[in-house]
mmCIF file with all atom_site columns, C-alpha atoms in Angstrom:
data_model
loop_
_atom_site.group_PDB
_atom_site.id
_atom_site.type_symbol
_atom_site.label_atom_id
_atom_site.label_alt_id
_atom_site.label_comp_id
_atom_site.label_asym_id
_atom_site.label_entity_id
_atom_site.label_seq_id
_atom_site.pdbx_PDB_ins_code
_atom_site.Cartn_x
_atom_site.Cartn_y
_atom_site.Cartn_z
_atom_site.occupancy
_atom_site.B_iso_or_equiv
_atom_site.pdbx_formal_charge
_atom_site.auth_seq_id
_atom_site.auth_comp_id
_atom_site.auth_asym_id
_atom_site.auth_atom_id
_atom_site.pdbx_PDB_model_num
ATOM 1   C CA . UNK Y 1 1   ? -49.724 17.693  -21.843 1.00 72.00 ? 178 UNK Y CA 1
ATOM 2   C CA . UNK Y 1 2   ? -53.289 18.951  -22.359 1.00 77.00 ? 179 UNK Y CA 1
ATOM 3   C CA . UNK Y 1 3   ? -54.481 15.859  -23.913 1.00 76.00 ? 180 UNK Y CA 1
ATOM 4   C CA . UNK Y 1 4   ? -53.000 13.361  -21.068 1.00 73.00 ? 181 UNK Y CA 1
ATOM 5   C CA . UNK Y 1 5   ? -54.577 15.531  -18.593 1.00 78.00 ? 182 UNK Y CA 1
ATOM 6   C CA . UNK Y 1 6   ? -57.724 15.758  -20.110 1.00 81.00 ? 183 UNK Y CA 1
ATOM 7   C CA . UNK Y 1 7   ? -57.294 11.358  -20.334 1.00 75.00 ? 184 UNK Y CA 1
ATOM 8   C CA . UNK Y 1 8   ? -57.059 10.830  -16.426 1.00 75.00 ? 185 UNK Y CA 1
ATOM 9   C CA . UNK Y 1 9   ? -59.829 12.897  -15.739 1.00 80.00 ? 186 UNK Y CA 1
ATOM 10  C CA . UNK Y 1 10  ? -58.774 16.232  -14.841 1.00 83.00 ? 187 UNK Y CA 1
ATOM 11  C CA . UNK Y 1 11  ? -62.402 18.523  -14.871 1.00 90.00 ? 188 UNK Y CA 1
ATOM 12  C CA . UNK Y 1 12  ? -62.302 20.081  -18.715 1.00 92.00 ? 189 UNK Y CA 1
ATOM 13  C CA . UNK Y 1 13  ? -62.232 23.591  -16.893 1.00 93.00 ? 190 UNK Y CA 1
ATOM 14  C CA . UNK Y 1 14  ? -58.821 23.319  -15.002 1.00 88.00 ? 191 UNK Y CA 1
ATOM 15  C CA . UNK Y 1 15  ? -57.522 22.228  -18.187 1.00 87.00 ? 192 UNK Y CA 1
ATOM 16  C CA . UNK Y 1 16  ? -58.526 24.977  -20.165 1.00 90.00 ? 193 UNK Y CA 1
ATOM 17  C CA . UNK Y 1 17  ? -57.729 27.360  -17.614 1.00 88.00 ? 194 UNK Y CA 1
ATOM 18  C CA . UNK Y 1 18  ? -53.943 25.739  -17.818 1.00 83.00 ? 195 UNK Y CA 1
ATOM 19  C CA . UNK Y 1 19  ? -53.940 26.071  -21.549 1.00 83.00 ? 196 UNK Y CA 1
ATOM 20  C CA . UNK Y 1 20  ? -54.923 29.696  -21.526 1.00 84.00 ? 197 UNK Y CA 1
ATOM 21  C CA . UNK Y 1 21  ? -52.172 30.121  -18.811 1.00 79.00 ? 198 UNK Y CA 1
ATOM 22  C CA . UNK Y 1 22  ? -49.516 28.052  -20.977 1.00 76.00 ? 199 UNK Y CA 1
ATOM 23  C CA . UNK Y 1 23  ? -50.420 30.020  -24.078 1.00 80.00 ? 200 UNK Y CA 1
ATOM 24  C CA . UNK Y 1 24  ? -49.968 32.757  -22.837 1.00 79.00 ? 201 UNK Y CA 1
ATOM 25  C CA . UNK Y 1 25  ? -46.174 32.089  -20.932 1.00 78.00 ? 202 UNK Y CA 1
ATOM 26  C CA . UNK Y 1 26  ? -43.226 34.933  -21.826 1.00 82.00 ? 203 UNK Y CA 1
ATOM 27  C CA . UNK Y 1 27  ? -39.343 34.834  -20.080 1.00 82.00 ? 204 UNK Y CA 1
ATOM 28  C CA . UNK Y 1 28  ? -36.813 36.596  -19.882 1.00 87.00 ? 205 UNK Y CA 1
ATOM 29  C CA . UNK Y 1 29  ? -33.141 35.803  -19.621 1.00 90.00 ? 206 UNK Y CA 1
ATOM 30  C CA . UNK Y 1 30  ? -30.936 37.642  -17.173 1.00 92.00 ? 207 UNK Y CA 1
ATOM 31  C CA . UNK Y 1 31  ? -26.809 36.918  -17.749 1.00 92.00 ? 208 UNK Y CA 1
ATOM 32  C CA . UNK Y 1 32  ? -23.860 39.252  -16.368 1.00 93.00 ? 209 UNK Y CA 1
ATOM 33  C CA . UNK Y 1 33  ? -26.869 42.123  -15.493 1.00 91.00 ? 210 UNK Y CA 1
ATOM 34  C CA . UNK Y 1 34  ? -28.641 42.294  -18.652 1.00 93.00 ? 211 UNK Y CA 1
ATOM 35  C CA . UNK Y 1 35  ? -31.910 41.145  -20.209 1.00 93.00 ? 212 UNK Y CA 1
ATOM 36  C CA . UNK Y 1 36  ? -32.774 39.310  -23.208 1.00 93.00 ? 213 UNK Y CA 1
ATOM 37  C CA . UNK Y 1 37  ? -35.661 40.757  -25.037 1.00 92.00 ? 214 UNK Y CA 1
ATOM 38  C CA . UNK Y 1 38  ? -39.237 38.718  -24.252 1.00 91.00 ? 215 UNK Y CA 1
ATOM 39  C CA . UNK Y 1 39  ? -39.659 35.574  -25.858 1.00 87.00 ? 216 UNK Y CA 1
ATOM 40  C CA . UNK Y 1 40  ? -42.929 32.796  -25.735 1.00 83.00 ? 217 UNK Y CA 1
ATOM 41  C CA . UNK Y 1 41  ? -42.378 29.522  -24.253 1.00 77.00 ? 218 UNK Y CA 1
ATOM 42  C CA . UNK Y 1 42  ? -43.492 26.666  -26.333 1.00 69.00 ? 219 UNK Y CA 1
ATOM 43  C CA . UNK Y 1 43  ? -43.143 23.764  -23.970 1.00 66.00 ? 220 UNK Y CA 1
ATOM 44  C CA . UNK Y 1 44  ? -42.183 22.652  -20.709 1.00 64.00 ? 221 UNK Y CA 1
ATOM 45  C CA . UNK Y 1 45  ? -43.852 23.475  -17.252 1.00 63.00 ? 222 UNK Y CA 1
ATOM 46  C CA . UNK Y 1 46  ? -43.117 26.686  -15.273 1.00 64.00 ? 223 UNK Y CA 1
ATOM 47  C CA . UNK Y 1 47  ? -39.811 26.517  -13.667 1.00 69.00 ? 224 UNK Y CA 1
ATOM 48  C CA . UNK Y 1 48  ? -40.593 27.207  -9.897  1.00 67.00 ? 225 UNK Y CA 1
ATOM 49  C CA . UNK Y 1 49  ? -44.073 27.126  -10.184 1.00 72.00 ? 226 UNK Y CA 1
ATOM 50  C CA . UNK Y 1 50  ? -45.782 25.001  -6.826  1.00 73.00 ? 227 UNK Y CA 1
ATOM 51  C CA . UNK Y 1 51  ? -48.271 23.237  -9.500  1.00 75.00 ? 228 UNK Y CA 1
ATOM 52  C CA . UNK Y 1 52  ? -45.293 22.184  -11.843 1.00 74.00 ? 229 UNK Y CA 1
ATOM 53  C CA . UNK Y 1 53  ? -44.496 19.077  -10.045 1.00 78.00 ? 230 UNK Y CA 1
ATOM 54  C CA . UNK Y 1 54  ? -48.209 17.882  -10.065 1.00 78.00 ? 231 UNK Y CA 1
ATOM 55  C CA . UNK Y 1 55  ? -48.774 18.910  -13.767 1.00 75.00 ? 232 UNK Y CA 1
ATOM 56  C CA . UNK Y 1 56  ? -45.449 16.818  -14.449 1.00 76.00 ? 233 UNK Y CA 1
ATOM 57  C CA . UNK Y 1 57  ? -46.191 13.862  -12.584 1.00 79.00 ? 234 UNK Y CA 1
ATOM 58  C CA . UNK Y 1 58  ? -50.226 13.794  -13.741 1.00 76.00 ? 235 UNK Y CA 1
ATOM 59  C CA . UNK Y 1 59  ? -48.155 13.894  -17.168 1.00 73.00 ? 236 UNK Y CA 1
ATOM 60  C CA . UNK Y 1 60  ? -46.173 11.400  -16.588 1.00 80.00 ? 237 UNK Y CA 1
ATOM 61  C CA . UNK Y 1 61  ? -48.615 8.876   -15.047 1.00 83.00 ? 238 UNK Y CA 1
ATOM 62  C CA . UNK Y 1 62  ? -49.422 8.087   -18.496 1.00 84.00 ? 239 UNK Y CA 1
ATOM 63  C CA . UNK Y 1 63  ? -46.641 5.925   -18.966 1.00 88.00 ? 240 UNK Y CA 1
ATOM 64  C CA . UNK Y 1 64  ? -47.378 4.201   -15.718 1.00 88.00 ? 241 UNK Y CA 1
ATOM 65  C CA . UNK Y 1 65  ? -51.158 4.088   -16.279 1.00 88.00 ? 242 UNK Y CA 1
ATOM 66  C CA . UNK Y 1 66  ? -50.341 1.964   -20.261 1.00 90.00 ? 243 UNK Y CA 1
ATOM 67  C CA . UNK Y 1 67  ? -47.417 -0.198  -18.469 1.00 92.00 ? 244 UNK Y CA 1
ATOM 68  C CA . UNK Y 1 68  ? -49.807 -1.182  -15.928 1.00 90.00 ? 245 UNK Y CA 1
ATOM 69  C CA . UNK Y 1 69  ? -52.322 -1.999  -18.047 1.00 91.00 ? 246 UNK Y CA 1
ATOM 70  C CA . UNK Y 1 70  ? -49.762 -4.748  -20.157 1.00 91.00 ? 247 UNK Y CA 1
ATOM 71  C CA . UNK Y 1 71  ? -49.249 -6.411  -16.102 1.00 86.00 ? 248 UNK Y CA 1
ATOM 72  C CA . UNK Y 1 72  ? -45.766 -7.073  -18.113 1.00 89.00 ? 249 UNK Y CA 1
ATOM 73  C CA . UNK Y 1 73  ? -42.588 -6.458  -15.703 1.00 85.00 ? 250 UNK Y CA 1
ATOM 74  C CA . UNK Y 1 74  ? -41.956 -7.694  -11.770 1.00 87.00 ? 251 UNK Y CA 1
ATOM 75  C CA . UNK Y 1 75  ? -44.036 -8.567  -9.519  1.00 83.00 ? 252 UNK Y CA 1
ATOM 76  C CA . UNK Y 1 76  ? -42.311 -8.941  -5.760  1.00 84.00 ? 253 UNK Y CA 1
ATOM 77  C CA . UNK Y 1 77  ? -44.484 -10.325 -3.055  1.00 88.00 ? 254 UNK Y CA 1
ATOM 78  C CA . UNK Y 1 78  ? -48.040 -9.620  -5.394  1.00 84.00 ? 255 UNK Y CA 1
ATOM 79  C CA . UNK Y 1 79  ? -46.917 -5.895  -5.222  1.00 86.00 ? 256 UNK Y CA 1
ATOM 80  C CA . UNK Y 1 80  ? -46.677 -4.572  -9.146  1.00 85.00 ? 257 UNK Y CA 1
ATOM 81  C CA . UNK Y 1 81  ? -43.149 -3.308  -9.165  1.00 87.00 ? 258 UNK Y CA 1
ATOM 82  C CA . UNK Y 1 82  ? -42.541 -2.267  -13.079 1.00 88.00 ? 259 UNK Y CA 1
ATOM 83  C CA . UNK Y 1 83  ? -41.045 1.318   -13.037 1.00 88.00 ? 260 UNK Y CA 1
ATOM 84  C CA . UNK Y 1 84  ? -39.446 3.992   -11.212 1.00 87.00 ? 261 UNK Y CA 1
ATOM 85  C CA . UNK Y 1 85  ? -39.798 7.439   -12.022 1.00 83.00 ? 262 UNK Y CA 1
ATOM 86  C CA . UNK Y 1 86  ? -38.076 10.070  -10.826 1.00 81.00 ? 263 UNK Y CA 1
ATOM 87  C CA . UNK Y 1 87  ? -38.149 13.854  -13.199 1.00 74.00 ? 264 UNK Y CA 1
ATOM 88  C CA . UNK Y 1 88  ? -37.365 12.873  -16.341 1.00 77.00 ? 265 UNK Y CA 1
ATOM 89  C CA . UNK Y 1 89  ? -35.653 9.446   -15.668 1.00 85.00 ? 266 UNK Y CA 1
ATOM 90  C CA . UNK Y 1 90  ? -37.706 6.757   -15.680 1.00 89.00 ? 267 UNK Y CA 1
ATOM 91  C CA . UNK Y 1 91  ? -36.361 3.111   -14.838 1.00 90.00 ? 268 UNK Y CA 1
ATOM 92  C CA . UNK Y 1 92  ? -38.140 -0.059  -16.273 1.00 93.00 ? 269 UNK Y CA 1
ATOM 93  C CA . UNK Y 1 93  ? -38.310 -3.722  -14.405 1.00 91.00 ? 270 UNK Y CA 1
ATOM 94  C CA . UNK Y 1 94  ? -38.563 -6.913  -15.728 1.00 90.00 ? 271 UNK Y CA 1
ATOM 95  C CA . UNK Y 1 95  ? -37.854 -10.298 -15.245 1.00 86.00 ? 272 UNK Y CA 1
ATOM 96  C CA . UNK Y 1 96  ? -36.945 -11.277 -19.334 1.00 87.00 ? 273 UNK Y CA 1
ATOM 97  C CA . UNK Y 1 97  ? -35.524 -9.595  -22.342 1.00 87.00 ? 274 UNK Y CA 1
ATOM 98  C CA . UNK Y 1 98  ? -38.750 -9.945  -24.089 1.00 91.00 ? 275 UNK Y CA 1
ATOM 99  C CA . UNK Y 1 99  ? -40.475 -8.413  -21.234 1.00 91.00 ? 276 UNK Y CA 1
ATOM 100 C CA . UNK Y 1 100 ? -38.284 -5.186  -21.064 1.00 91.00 ? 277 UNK Y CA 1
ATOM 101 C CA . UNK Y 1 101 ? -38.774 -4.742  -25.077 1.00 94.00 ? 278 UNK Y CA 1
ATOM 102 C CA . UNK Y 1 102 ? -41.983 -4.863  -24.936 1.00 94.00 ? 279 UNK Y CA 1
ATOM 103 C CA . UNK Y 1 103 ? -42.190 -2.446  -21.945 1.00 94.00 ? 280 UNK Y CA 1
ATOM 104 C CA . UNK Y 1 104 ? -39.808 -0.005  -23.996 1.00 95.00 ? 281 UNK Y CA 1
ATOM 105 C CA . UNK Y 1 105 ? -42.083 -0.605  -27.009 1.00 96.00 ? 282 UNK Y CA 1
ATOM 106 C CA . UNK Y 1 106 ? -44.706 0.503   -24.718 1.00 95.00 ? 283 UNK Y CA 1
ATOM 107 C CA . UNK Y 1 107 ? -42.863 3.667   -23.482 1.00 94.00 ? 284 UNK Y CA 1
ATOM 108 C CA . UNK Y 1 108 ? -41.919 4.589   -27.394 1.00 95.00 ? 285 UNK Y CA 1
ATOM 109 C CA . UNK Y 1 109 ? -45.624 4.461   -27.750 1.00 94.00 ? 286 UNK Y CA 1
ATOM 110 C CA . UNK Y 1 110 ? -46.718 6.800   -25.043 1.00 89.00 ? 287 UNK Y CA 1
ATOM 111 C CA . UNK Y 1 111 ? -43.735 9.321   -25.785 1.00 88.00 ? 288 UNK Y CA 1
ATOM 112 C CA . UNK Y 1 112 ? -45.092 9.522   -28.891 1.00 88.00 ? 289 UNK Y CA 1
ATOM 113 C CA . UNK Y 1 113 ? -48.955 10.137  -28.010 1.00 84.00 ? 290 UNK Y CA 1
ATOM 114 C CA . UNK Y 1 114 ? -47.264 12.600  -25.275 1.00 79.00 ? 291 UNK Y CA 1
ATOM 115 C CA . UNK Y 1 115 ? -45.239 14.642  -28.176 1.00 78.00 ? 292 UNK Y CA 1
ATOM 116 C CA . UNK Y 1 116 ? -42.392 13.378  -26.243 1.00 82.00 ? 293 UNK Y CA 1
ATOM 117 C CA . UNK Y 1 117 ? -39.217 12.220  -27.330 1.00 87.00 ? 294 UNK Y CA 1
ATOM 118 C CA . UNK Y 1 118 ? -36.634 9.836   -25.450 1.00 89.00 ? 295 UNK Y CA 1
ATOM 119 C CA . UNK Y 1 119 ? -32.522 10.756  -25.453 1.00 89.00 ? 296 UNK Y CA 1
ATOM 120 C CA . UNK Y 1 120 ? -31.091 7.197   -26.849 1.00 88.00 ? 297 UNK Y CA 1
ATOM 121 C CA . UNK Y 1 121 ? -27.890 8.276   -26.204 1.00 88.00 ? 298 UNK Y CA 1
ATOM 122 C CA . UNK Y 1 122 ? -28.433 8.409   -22.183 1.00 89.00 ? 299 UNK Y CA 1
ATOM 123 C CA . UNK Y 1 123 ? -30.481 5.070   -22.358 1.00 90.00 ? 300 UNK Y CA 1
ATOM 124 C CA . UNK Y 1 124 ? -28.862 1.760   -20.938 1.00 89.00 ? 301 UNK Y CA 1
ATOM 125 C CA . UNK Y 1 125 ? -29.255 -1.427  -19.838 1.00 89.00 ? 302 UNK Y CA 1
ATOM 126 C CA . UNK Y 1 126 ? -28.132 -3.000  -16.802 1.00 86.00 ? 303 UNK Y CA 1
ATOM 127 C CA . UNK Y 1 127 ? -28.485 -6.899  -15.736 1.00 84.00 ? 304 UNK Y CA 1
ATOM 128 C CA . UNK Y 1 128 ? -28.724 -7.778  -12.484 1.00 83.00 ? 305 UNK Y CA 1
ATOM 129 C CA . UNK Y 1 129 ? -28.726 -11.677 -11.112 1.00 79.00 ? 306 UNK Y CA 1
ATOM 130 C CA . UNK Y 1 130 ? -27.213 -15.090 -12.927 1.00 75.00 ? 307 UNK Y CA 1
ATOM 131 C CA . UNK Y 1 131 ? -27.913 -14.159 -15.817 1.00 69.00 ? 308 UNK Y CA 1
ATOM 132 C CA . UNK Y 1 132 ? -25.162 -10.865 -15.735 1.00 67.00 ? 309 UNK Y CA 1
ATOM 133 C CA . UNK Y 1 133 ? -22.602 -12.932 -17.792 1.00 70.00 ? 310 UNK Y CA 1
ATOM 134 C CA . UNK Y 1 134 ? -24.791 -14.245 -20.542 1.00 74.00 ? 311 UNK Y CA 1
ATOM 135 C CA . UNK Y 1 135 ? -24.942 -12.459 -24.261 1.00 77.00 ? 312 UNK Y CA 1
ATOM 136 C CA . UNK Y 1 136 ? -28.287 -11.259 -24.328 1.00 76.00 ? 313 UNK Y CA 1
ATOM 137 C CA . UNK Y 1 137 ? -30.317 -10.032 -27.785 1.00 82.00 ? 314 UNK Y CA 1
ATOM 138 C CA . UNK Y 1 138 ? -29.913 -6.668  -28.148 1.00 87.00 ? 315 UNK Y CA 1
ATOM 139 C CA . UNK Y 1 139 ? -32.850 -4.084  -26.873 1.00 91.00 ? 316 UNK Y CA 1
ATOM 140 C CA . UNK Y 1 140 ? -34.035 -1.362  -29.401 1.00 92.00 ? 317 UNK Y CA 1
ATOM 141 C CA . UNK Y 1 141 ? -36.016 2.422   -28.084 1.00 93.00 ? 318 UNK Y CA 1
ATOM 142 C CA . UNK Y 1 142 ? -37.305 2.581   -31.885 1.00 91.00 ? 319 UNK Y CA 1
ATOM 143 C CA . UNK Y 1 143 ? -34.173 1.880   -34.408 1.00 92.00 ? 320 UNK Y CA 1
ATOM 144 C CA . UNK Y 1 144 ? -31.955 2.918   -31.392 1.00 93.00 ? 321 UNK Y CA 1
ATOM 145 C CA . UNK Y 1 145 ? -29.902 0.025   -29.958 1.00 92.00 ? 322 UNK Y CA 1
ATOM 146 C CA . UNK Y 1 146 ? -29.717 0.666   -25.967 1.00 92.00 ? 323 UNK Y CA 1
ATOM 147 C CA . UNK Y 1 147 ? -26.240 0.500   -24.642 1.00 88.00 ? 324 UNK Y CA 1
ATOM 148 C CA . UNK Y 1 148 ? -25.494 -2.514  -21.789 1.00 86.00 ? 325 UNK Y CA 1
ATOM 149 C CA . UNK Y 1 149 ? -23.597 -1.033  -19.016 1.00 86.00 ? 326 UNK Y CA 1
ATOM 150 C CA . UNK Y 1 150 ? -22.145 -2.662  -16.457 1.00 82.00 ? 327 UNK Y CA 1
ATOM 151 C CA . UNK Y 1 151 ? -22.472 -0.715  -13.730 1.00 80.00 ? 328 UNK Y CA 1
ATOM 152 C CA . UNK Y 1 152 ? -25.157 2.494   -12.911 1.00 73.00 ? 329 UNK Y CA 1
ATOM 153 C CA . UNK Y 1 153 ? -24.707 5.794   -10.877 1.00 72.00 ? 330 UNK Y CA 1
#
């Protein structure tokens, strides 16, 4: 998290000072009344905390910021329309097969510089237009075949 900071430019002392206040984060868990003994948190932003959200999406701007930079996805009326984010979910755009691999290519890529890993298992595909009928090669996240659905919620 540090390290994508640090790339868009946040000033080297608001970084440190949010290392040295990660480093040092402890919880608790309360269940039924009683607490767990302390523990240190390793990862993850502070639940409830007013700068989490900012932190996040600075962190996650990093995927934008490299999928920009390709100019591989949709473009509607000039506008650069290749993801949506929203928490952890992240939806990808494009026009071609060979388009969206490369974009999820590009996403594998930044995961990996971010320490982050995606969740295969709750990835999918869904094709929208004429071409909802045809066989289409299969997409890969890695060695991970992505599942076609046919419908999303």
């Amino acid at each position: 998290m540090f390290k994508s900071l640090l790339s868009i430019c946040v000033p080297l002392i608001i970084v440190d000072v949010l290392c040295d206040w990660y480093s040092n984060m402890c919880c608790v868990v309360k269940w039924n009344g009683s607490l767990s003994r302390v523990f240190s948190v390793g990862s993850g932003v502070r639940q409830g905390n007013c700068l989490s959200p900012a932190i996040f999406n600075m962190f996650m701007s990093s995927f934008i910021v490299n999928l920009r930079q390709s100019d591989i996805g949709c473009h509607i009326l000039n506008m650069y329309c290749v993801c949506l984010l929203y928490a952890d979910d992240i939806v990808l755009l494009s026009r071609s097969v060979n388009g969206l691999q490369l974009m999820l290519d590009i996403c594998l890529r930044t995961a990996g510089d971010l320490s982050l890993q995606f969740n295969c298992s709750k990835c999918h595909c869904l094709v929208i237009g004429r071409a909802v009928d045809v066989k289409l090669q299969s997409l890969l996240l890695g060695n991970n075949h992505i599942h076609r659905s046919q419908s999303i919620k």
